[in-house]
Amino acid sequence: MHSHTIEAWEHRHDFLGADHARNEGRTWLVVGVTLATMVAEIVGGTVFGSMALTADGWHMSTHAAALGIAALAYRFARRHADDARFAFGTAKLGDLAGFASALILAVVALAIGAESVRRLADPQAVAFGEALPIAVLGLLVNLASAWLLGGHDHHGHDHHGHDHHGHDDRDHGHHGHDHRRHARGHDTNLRAAYVHVLADALTSVLAIAALLAGRVYGIAWLDPAMGLVGAVVIVSWSWTLVRTAGAALLDVVPDRGLSAAVRARLETDGDRVADLHLWRLGPGHSGLIVSLVTDRPQPPAAYKARIGGLPGLSHVTVEVNPCPGPAPGRAAA
């Protein structure tokens, strides 16, 4: 291969989602709104001597920290998208940030649950009139934040790059790479940020219901009871986020249907898949490494053509192993 043709075989490892820039901007905006509300509540609570207002301000700070992690993850992933130190780009940083945010969410929920249990066992007087407008303010801020982060369906488009073919004269056969851009897929980082503001909105709704019941009917125990309900729901959401982000970080097969479709298309005319690895590279992007055993070897491009059109395959490597005589039975993948 001549050195002047190498550019045609090279490709970027940028697997960021199609809406990465827009989602980053939305997240920074929500961080700003959250921080402004936090400062206003803490300053207002201090000036007017409202412990409830001050406490809610510090509660907002935990969500500002989690949302800040999400925003910084977007920024870092974008700025280092072409950094050669990251073998498959920086798109998975969003999954790492989502995992961290889910853990923060779980800690906050457990703290709320513990305090609710303590107050059920040792009831305290609640200033219903003072706390109610604070809960309403918190709900409005979080509904606005949820609106900013919501509507994050990925209406992207596909970019088709180059097919990269290699040739190896040793016994292990031919290798080829295919790099394609697919924009569709969920963004774990944005989902984690959305769940944070949604969880805060839920606690505000439950608090408003409890405070209204307490103010009208004098049911004081409903306030900590609602706190406990909210904690259980938030822990459940957190666990779902942990599972989703953890699966991506551990390279769990993202789509078993896609894996089966790849195998079905490749195992024709006596060809057999000896090894197959499918994993998530980023929102809407999957990597594939497949090893074939065949008694009639073809160039890697022929096998990539068989799986052409399957959604989400952004980085494909094909290895073809020639085998004299009849093709062996299927090996475990």
mmCIF file with all atom_site columns, N, CA, C and O in Angstrom, residues 194-238:
data_model
loop_
_atom_site.group_PDB
_atom_site.id
_atom_site.type_symbol
_atom_site.label_atom_id
_atom_site.label_alt_id
_atom_site.label_comp_id
_atom_site.label_asym_id
_atom_site.label_entity_id
_atom_site.label_seq_id
_atom_site.pdbx_PDB_ins_code
_atom_site.Cartn_x
_atom_site.Cartn_y
_atom_site.Cartn_z
_atom_site.occupancy
_atom_site.B_iso_or_equiv
_atom_site.pdbx_formal_charge
_atom_site.auth_seq_id
_atom_site.auth_comp_id
_atom_site.auth_asym_id
_atom_site.auth_atom_id
_atom_site.pdbx_PDB_model_num
ATOM 1   N N  . TYR A 1 194 ? -32.397 14.126 33.274 1.00 0.00 ? 194 TYR A N  1
ATOM 2   C CA . TYR A 1 194 ? -33.855 14.237 33.233 1.00 0.00 ? 194 TYR A CA 1
ATOM 3   C C  . TYR A 1 194 ? -34.488 13.573 34.450 1.00 0.00 ? 194 TYR A C  1
ATOM 4   O O  . TYR A 1 194 ? -35.417 14.117 35.062 1.00 0.00 ? 194 TYR A O  1
ATOM 5   N N  . VAL A 1 195 ? -33.982 12.402 34.815 1.00 0.00 ? 195 VAL A N  1
ATOM 6   C CA . VAL A 1 195 ? -34.517 11.687 35.974 1.00 0.00 ? 195 VAL A CA 1
ATOM 7   C C  . VAL A 1 195 ? -34.272 12.477 37.251 1.00 0.00 ? 195 VAL A C  1
ATOM 8   O O  . VAL A 1 195 ? -35.096 12.469 38.169 1.00 0.00 ? 195 VAL A O  1
ATOM 9   N N  . HIS A 1 196 ? -33.137 13.171 37.335 1.00 0.00 ? 196 HIS A N  1
ATOM 10  C CA . HIS A 1 196 ? -32.850 13.993 38.514 1.00 0.00 ? 196 HIS A CA 1
ATOM 11  C C  . HIS A 1 196 ? -33.918 15.067 38.724 1.00 0.00 ? 196 HIS A C  1
ATOM 12  O O  . HIS A 1 196 ? -34.454 15.213 39.828 1.00 0.00 ? 196 HIS A O  1
ATOM 13  N N  . VAL A 1 197 ? -34.214 15.821 37.677 1.00 0.00 ? 197 VAL A N  1
ATOM 14  C CA . VAL A 1 197 ? -35.200 16.890 37.833 1.00 0.00 ? 197 VAL A CA 1
ATOM 15  C C  . VAL A 1 197 ? -36.604 16.306 37.991 1.00 0.00 ? 197 VAL A C  1
ATOM 16  O O  . VAL A 1 197 ? -37.449 16.873 38.699 1.00 0.00 ? 197 VAL A O  1
ATOM 17  N N  . LEU A 1 198 ? -36.840 15.153 37.362 1.00 0.00 ? 198 LEU A N  1
ATOM 18  C CA . LEU A 1 198 ? -38.136 14.498 37.513 1.00 0.00 ? 198 LEU A CA 1
ATOM 19  C C  . LEU A 1 198 ? -38.326 14.007 38.952 1.00 0.00 ? 198 LEU A C  1
ATOM 20  O O  . LEU A 1 198 ? -39.425 14.117 39.524 1.00 0.00 ? 198 LEU A O  1
ATOM 21  N N  . ALA A 1 199 ? -37.250 13.482 39.538 1.00 0.00 ? 199 ALA A N  1
ATOM 22  C CA . ALA A 1 199 ? -37.314 13.021 40.922 1.00 0.00 ? 199 ALA A CA 1
ATOM 23  C C  . ALA A 1 199 ? -37.589 14.192 41.868 1.00 0.00 ? 199 ALA A C  1
ATOM 24  O O  . ALA A 1 199 ? -38.377 14.077 42.812 1.00 0.00 ? 199 ALA A O  1
ATOM 25  N N  . ASP A 1 200 ? -36.942 15.311 41.590 1.00 0.00 ? 200 ASP A N  1
ATOM 26  C CA . ASP A 1 200 ? -37.167 16.488 42.429 1.00 0.00 ? 200 ASP A CA 1
ATOM 27  C C  . ASP A 1 200 ? -38.600 17.000 42.267 1.00 0.00 ? 200 ASP A C  1
ATOM 28  O O  . ASP A 1 200 ? -39.230 17.443 43.235 1.00 0.00 ? 200 ASP A O  1
ATOM 29  N N  . ALA A 1 201 ? -39.107 16.938 41.027 1.00 0.00 ? 201 ALA A N  1
ATOM 30  C CA . ALA A 1 201 ? -40.489 17.346 40.798 1.00 0.00 ? 201 ALA A CA 1
ATOM 31  C C  . ALA A 1 201 ? -41.461 16.436 41.545 1.00 0.00 ? 201 ALA A C  1
ATOM 32  O O  . ALA A 1 201 ? -42.464 16.890 42.109 1.00 0.00 ? 201 ALA A O  1
ATOM 33  N N  . LEU A 1 202 ? -41.155 15.130 41.559 1.00 0.00 ? 202 LEU A N  1
ATOM 34  C CA . LEU A 1 202 ? -41.998 14.172 42.281 1.00 0.00 ? 202 LEU A CA 1
ATOM 35  C C  . LEU A 1 202 ? -42.042 14.490 43.773 1.00 0.00 ? 202 LEU A C  1
ATOM 36  O O  . LEU A 1 202 ? -43.118 14.496 44.388 1.00 0.00 ? 202 LEU A O  1
ATOM 37  N N  . THR A 1 203 ? -40.873 14.755 44.358 1.00 0.00 ? 203 THR A N  1
ATOM 38  C CA . THR A 1 203 ? -40.841 15.079 45.791 1.00 0.00 ? 203 THR A CA 1
ATOM 39  C C  . THR A 1 203 ? -41.626 16.358 46.066 1.00 0.00 ? 203 THR A C  1
ATOM 40  O O  . THR A 1 203 ? -42.271 16.485 47.106 1.00 0.00 ? 203 THR A O  1
ATOM 41  N N  . SER A 1 204 ? -41.582 17.321 45.130 1.00 0.00 ? 204 SER A N  1
ATOM 42  C CA . SER A 1 204 ? -42.338 18.565 45.305 1.00 0.00 ? 204 SER A CA 1
ATOM 43  C C  . SER A 1 204 ? -43.841 18.306 45.263 1.00 0.00 ? 204 SER A C  1
ATOM 44  O O  . SER A 1 204 ? -44.605 18.852 46.065 1.00 0.00 ? 204 SER A O  1
ATOM 45  N N  . VAL A 1 205 ? -44.284 17.462 44.317 1.00 0.00 ? 205 VAL A N  1
ATOM 46  C CA . VAL A 1 205 ? -45.708 17.133 44.212 1.00 0.00 ? 205 VAL A CA 1
ATOM 47  C C  . VAL A 1 205 ? -46.195 16.435 45.482 1.00 0.00 ? 205 VAL A C  1
ATOM 48  O O  . VAL A 1 205 ? -47.256 16.767 46.035 1.00 0.00 ? 205 VAL A O  1
ATOM 49  N N  . LEU A 1 206 ? -45.419 15.458 45.943 1.00 0.00 ? 206 LEU A N  1
ATOM 50  C CA . LEU A 1 206 ? -45.791 14.734 47.161 1.00 0.00 ? 206 LEU A CA 1
ATOM 51  C C  . LEU A 1 206 ? -45.803 15.677 48.368 1.00 0.00 ? 206 LEU A C  1
ATOM 52  O O  . LEU A 1 206 ? -46.682 15.584 49.235 1.00 0.00 ? 206 LEU A O  1
ATOM 53  N N  . ALA A 1 207 ? -44.820 16.573 48.402 1.00 0.00 ? 207 ALA A N  1
ATOM 54  C CA . ALA A 1 207 ? -44.753 17.529 49.522 1.00 0.00 ? 207 ALA A CA 1
ATOM 55  C C  . ALA A 1 207 ? -45.956 18.467 49.502 1.00 0.00 ? 207 ALA A C  1
ATOM 56  O O  . ALA A 1 207 ? -46.550 18.756 50.555 1.00 0.00 ? 207 ALA A O  1
ATOM 57  N N  . ILE A 1 208 ? -46.334 18.958 48.319 1.00 0.00 ? 208 ILE A N  1
ATOM 58  C CA . ILE A 1 208 ? -47.490 19.849 48.206 1.00 0.00 ? 208 ILE A CA 1
ATOM 59  C C  . ILE A 1 208 ? -48.755 19.146 48.681 1.00 0.00 ? 208 ILE A C  1
ATOM 60  O O  . ILE A 1 208 ? -49.570 19.712 49.430 1.00 0.00 ? 208 ILE A O  1
ATOM 61  N N  . ALA A 1 209 ? -48.935 17.883 48.262 1.00 0.00 ? 209 ALA A N  1
ATOM 62  C CA . ALA A 1 209 ? -50.116 17.115 48.680 1.00 0.00 ? 209 ALA A CA 1
ATOM 63  C C  . ALA A 1 209 ? -50.144 16.949 50.195 1.00 0.00 ? 209 ALA A C  1
ATOM 64  O O  . ALA A 1 209 ? -51.187 17.137 50.844 1.00 0.00 ? 209 ALA A O  1
ATOM 65  N N  . ALA A 1 210 ? -48.981 16.617 50.766 1.00 0.00 ? 210 ALA A N  1
ATOM 66  C CA . ALA A 1 210 ? -48.911 16.404 52.208 1.00 0.00 ? 210 ALA A CA 1
ATOM 67  C C  . ALA A 1 210 ? -49.124 17.706 52.973 1.00 0.00 ? 210 ALA A C  1
ATOM 68  O O  . ALA A 1 210 ? -49.816 17.734 54.004 1.00 0.00 ? 210 ALA A O  1
ATOM 69  N N  . LEU A 1 211 ? -48.545 18.795 52.480 1.00 0.00 ? 211 LEU A N  1
ATOM 70  C CA . LEU A 1 211 ? -48.675 20.083 53.163 1.00 0.00 ? 211 LEU A CA 1
ATOM 71  C C  . LEU A 1 211 ? -50.107 20.604 53.102 1.00 0.00 ? 211 LEU A C  1
ATOM 72  O O  . LEU A 1 211 ? -50.611 21.184 54.076 1.00 0.00 ? 211 LEU A O  1
ATOM 73  N N  . LEU A 1 212 ? -50.771 20.396 51.948 1.00 0.00 ? 212 LEU A N  1
ATOM 74  C CA . LEU A 1 212 ? -52.168 20.811 51.842 1.00 0.00 ? 212 LEU A CA 1
ATOM 75  C C  . LEU A 1 212 ? -53.050 20.019 52.807 1.00 0.00 ? 212 LEU A C  1
ATOM 76  O O  . LEU A 1 212 ? -53.913 20.583 53.490 1.00 0.00 ? 212 LEU A O  1
ATOM 77  N N  . ALA A 1 213 ? -52.789 18.690 52.869 1.00 0.00 ? 213 ALA A N  1
ATOM 78  C CA . ALA A 1 213 ? -53.556 17.843 53.785 1.00 0.00 ? 213 ALA A CA 1
ATOM 79  C C  . ALA A 1 213 ? -53.296 18.250 55.228 1.00 0.00 ? 213 ALA A C  1
ATOM 80  O O  . ALA A 1 213 ? -54.212 18.274 56.065 1.00 0.00 ? 213 ALA A O  1
ATOM 81  N N  . GLY A 1 214 ? -52.046 18.595 55.523 1.00 0.00 ? 214 GLY A N  1
ATOM 82  C CA . GLY A 1 214 ? -51.710 19.010 56.875 1.00 0.00 ? 214 GLY A CA 1
ATOM 83  C C  . GLY A 1 214 ? -52.327 20.340 57.241 1.00 0.00 ? 214 GLY A C  1
ATOM 84  O O  . GLY A 1 214 ? -52.814 20.531 58.364 1.00 0.00 ? 214 GLY A O  1
ATOM 85  N N  . ARG A 1 215 ? -52.320 21.265 56.285 1.00 0.00 ? 215 ARG A N  1
ATOM 86  C CA . ARG A 1 215 ? -52.857 22.601 56.559 1.00 0.00 ? 215 ARG A CA 1
ATOM 87  C C  . ARG A 1 215 ? -54.383 22.579 56.708 1.00 0.00 ? 215 ARG A C  1
ATOM 88  O O  . ARG A 1 215 ? -54.946 23.271 57.566 1.00 0.00 ? 215 ARG A O  1
ATOM 89  N N  . VAL A 1 216 ? -55.058 21.756 55.855 1.00 0.00 ? 216 VAL A N  1
ATOM 90  C CA . VAL A 1 216 ? -56.522 21.733 55.860 1.00 0.00 ? 216 VAL A CA 1
ATOM 91  C C  . VAL A 1 216 ? -57.078 20.785 56.921 1.00 0.00 ? 216 VAL A C  1
ATOM 92  O O  . VAL A 1 216 ? -58.024 21.114 57.645 1.00 0.00 ? 216 VAL A O  1
ATOM 93  N N  . TYR A 1 217 ? -56.458 19.600 57.000 1.00 0.00 ? 217 TYR A N  1
ATOM 94  C CA . TYR A 1 217 ? -57.013 18.566 57.887 1.00 0.00 ? 217 TYR A CA 1
ATOM 95  C C  . TYR A 1 217 ? -56.147 18.279 59.117 1.00 0.00 ? 217 TYR A C  1
ATOM 96  O O  . TYR A 1 217 ? -56.528 17.471 59.962 1.00 0.00 ? 217 TYR A O  1
ATOM 97  N N  . GLY A 1 218 ? -54.977 18.913 59.198 1.00 0.00 ? 218 GLY A N  1
ATOM 98  C CA . GLY A 1 218 ? -54.112 18.699 60.353 1.00 0.00 ? 218 GLY A CA 1
ATOM 99  C C  . GLY A 1 218 ? -53.460 17.330 60.398 1.00 0.00 ? 218 GLY A C  1
ATOM 100 O O  . GLY A 1 218 ? -53.101 16.839 61.464 1.00 0.00 ? 218 GLY A O  1
ATOM 101 N N  . ILE A 1 219 ? -53.277 16.686 59.238 1.00 0.00 ? 219 ILE A N  1
ATOM 102 C CA . ILE A 1 219 ? -52.654 15.350 59.193 1.00 0.00 ? 219 ILE A CA 1
ATOM 103 C C  . ILE A 1 219 ? -51.139 15.528 59.089 1.00 0.00 ? 219 ILE A C  1
ATOM 104 O O  . ILE A 1 219 ? -50.573 15.560 57.991 1.00 0.00 ? 219 ILE A O  1
ATOM 105 N N  . ALA A 1 220 ? -50.468 15.612 60.195 1.00 0.00 ? 220 ALA A N  1
ATOM 106 C CA . ALA A 1 220 ? -49.032 15.900 60.206 1.00 0.00 ? 220 ALA A CA 1
ATOM 107 C C  . ALA A 1 220 ? -48.191 14.716 59.728 1.00 0.00 ? 220 ALA A C  1
ATOM 108 O O  . ALA A 1 220 ? -47.136 14.895 59.102 1.00 0.00 ? 220 ALA A O  1
ATOM 109 N N  . TRP A 1 221 ? -48.638 13.470 60.016 1.00 0.00 ? 221 TRP A N  1
ATOM 110 C CA . TRP A 1 221 ? -47.826 12.294 59.669 1.00 0.00 ? 221 TRP A CA 1
ATOM 111 C C  . TRP A 1 221 ? -47.754 12.055 58.155 1.00 0.00 ? 221 TRP A C  1
ATOM 112 O O  . TRP A 1 221 ? -46.891 11.310 57.674 1.00 0.00 ? 221 TRP A O  1
ATOM 113 N N  . LEU A 1 222 ? -48.632 12.701 57.387 1.00 0.00 ? 222 LEU A N  1
ATOM 114 C CA . LEU A 1 222 ? -48.635 12.491 55.937 1.00 0.00 ? 222 LEU A CA 1
ATOM 115 C C  . LEU A 1 222 ? -47.380 13.070 55.284 1.00 0.00 ? 222 LEU A C  1
ATOM 116 O O  . LEU A 1 222 ? -46.928 12.571 54.251 1.00 0.00 ? 222 LEU A O  1
ATOM 117 N N  . ASP A 1 223 ? -46.805 14.106 55.898 1.00 0.00 ? 223 ASP A N  1
ATOM 118 C CA . ASP A 1 223 ? -45.605 14.726 55.332 1.00 0.00 ? 223 ASP A CA 1
ATOM 119 C C  . ASP A 1 223 ? -44.430 13.746 55.278 1.00 0.00 ? 223 ASP A C  1
ATOM 120 O O  . ASP A 1 223 ? -43.860 13.518 54.206 1.00 0.00 ? 223 ASP A O  1
ATOM 121 N N  . PRO A 1 224 ? -44.031 13.124 56.405 1.00 0.00 ? 224 PRO A N  1
ATOM 122 C CA . PRO A 1 224 ? -42.944 12.136 56.318 1.00 0.00 ? 224 PRO A CA 1
ATOM 123 C C  . PRO A 1 224 ? -43.341 10.886 55.549 1.00 0.00 ? 224 PRO A C  1
ATOM 124 O O  . PRO A 1 224 ? -42.494 10.252 54.917 1.00 0.00 ? 224 PRO A O  1
ATOM 125 N N  . ALA A 1 225 ? -44.626 10.520 55.562 1.00 0.00 ? 225 ALA A N  1
ATOM 126 C CA . ALA A 1 225 ? -45.070 9.350  54.805 1.00 0.00 ? 225 ALA A CA 1
ATOM 127 C C  . ALA A 1 225 ? -44.868 9.567  53.311 1.00 0.00 ? 225 ALA A C  1
ATOM 128 O O  . ALA A 1 225 ? -44.406 8.671  52.588 1.00 0.00 ? 225 ALA A O  1
ATOM 129 N N  . MET A 1 226 ? -45.200 10.747 52.835 1.00 0.00 ? 226 MET A N  1
ATOM 130 C CA . MET A 1 226 ? -44.996 11.084 51.429 1.00 0.00 ? 226 MET A CA 1
ATOM 131 C C  . MET A 1 226 ? -43.506 11.106 51.085 1.00 0.00 ? 226 MET A C  1
ATOM 132 O O  . MET A 1 226 ? -43.095 10.734 49.984 1.00 0.00 ? 226 MET A O  1
ATOM 133 N N  . GLY A 1 227 ? -42.699 11.564 52.036 1.00 0.00 ? 227 GLY A N  1
ATOM 134 C CA . GLY A 1 227 ? -41.248 11.542 51.837 1.00 0.00 ? 227 GLY A CA 1
ATOM 135 C C  . GLY A 1 227 ? -40.738 10.128 51.631 1.00 0.00 ? 227 GLY A C  1
ATOM 136 O O  . GLY A 1 227 ? -39.872 9.873  50.787 1.00 0.00 ? 227 GLY A O  1
ATOM 137 N N  . LEU A 1 228 ? -41.302 9.196  52.391 1.00 0.00 ? 228 LEU A N  1
ATOM 138 C CA . LEU A 1 228 ? -40.902 7.794  52.284 1.00 0.00 ? 228 LEU A CA 1
ATOM 139 C C  . LEU A 1 228 ? -41.322 7.205  50.940 1.00 0.00 ? 228 LEU A C  1
ATOM 140 O O  . LEU A 1 228 ? -40.555 6.480  50.294 1.00 0.00 ? 228 LEU A O  1
ATOM 141 N N  . VAL A 1 229 ? -42.530 7.532  50.508 1.00 0.00 ? 229 VAL A N  1
ATOM 142 C CA . VAL A 1 229 ? -43.012 7.069  49.194 1.00 0.00 ? 229 VAL A CA 1
ATOM 143 C C  . VAL A 1 229 ? -42.103 7.590  48.082 1.00 0.00 ? 229 VAL A C  1
ATOM 144 O O  . VAL A 1 229 ? -41.693 6.845  47.180 1.00 0.00 ? 229 VAL A O  1
ATOM 145 N N  . GLY A 1 230 ? -41.788 8.867  48.158 1.00 0.00 ? 230 GLY A N  1
ATOM 146 C CA . GLY A 1 230 ? -40.905 9.465  47.154 1.00 0.00 ? 230 GLY A CA 1
ATOM 147 C C  . GLY A 1 230 ? -39.540 8.805  47.132 1.00 0.00 ? 230 GLY A C  1
ATOM 148 O O  . GLY A 1 230 ? -38.974 8.565  46.056 1.00 0.00 ? 230 GLY A O  1
ATOM 149 N N  . ALA A 1 231 ? -38.994 8.501  48.304 1.00 0.00 ? 231 ALA A N  1
ATOM 150 C CA . ALA A 1 231 ? -37.676 7.865  48.381 1.00 0.00 ? 231 ALA A CA 1
ATOM 151 C C  . ALA A 1 231 ? -37.685 6.501  47.695 1.00 0.00 ? 231 ALA A C  1
ATOM 152 O O  . ALA A 1 231 ? -36.749 6.151  46.974 1.00 0.00 ? 231 ALA A O  1
ATOM 153 N N  . VAL A 1 232 ? -38.749 5.733  47.917 1.00 0.00 ? 232 VAL A N  1
ATOM 154 C CA . VAL A 1 232 ? -38.849 4.400  47.301 1.00 0.00 ? 232 VAL A CA 1
ATOM 155 C C  . VAL A 1 232 ? -38.900 4.512  45.780 1.00 0.00 ? 232 VAL A C  1
ATOM 156 O O  . VAL A 1 232 ? -38.209 3.774  45.060 1.00 0.00 ? 232 VAL A O  1
ATOM 157 N N  . VAL A 1 233 ? -39.698 5.440  45.268 1.00 0.00 ? 233 VAL A N  1
ATOM 158 C CA . VAL A 1 233 ? -39.823 5.625  43.816 1.00 0.00 ? 233 VAL A CA 1
ATOM 159 C C  . VAL A 1 233 ? -38.487 6.069  43.215 1.00 0.00 ? 233 VAL A C  1
ATOM 160 O O  . VAL A 1 233 ? -38.050 5.559  42.175 1.00 0.00 ? 233 VAL A O  1
ATOM 161 N N  . ILE A 1 234 ? -37.810 7.006  43.876 1.00 0.00 ? 234 ILE A N  1
ATOM 162 C CA . ILE A 1 234 ? -36.548 7.532  43.355 1.00 0.00 ? 234 ILE A CA 1
ATOM 163 C C  . ILE A 1 234 ? -35.467 6.454  43.354 1.00 0.00 ? 234 ILE A C  1
ATOM 164 O O  . ILE A 1 234 ? -34.672 6.348  42.421 1.00 0.00 ? 234 ILE A O  1
ATOM 165 N N  . VAL A 1 235 ? -35.429 5.634  44.391 1.00 0.00 ? 235 VAL A N  1
ATOM 166 C CA . VAL A 1 235 ? -34.464 4.524  44.426 1.00 0.00 ? 235 VAL A CA 1
ATOM 167 C C  . VAL A 1 235 ? -34.715 3.575  43.259 1.00 0.00 ? 235 VAL A C  1
ATOM 168 O O  . VAL A 1 235 ? -33.770 3.067  42.627 1.00 0.00 ? 235 VAL A O  1
ATOM 169 N N  . SER A 1 236 ? -35.978 3.335  42.947 1.00 0.00 ? 236 SER A N  1
ATOM 170 C CA . SER A 1 236 ? -36.320 2.475  41.814 1.00 0.00 ? 236 SER A CA 1
ATOM 171 C C  . SER A 1 236 ? -35.810 3.067  40.505 1.00 0.00 ? 236 SER A C  1
ATOM 172 O O  . SER A 1 236 ? -35.222 2.367  39.671 1.00 0.00 ? 236 SER A O  1
ATOM 173 N N  . TRP A 1 237 ? -36.023 4.365  40.312 1.00 0.00 ? 237 TRP A N  1
ATOM 174 C CA . TRP A 1 237 ? -35.516 5.036  39.109 1.00 0.00 ? 237 TRP A CA 1
ATOM 175 C C  . TRP A 1 237 ? -33.996 4.974  39.053 1.00 0.00 ? 237 TRP A C  1
ATOM 176 O O  . TRP A 1 237 ? -33.415 4.750  37.992 1.00 0.00 ? 237 TRP A O  1
ATOM 177 N N  . SER A 1 238 ? -33.366 5.181  40.203 1.00 0.00 ? 238 SER A N  1
ATOM 178 C CA . SER A 1 238 ? -31.910 5.147  40.266 1.00 0.00 ? 238 SER A CA 1
ATOM 179 C C  . SER A 1 238 ? -31.377 3.776  39.867 1.00 0.00 ? 238 SER A C  1
ATOM 180 O O  . SER A 1 238 ? -30.401 3.654  39.120 1.00 0.00 ? 238 SER A O  1
#
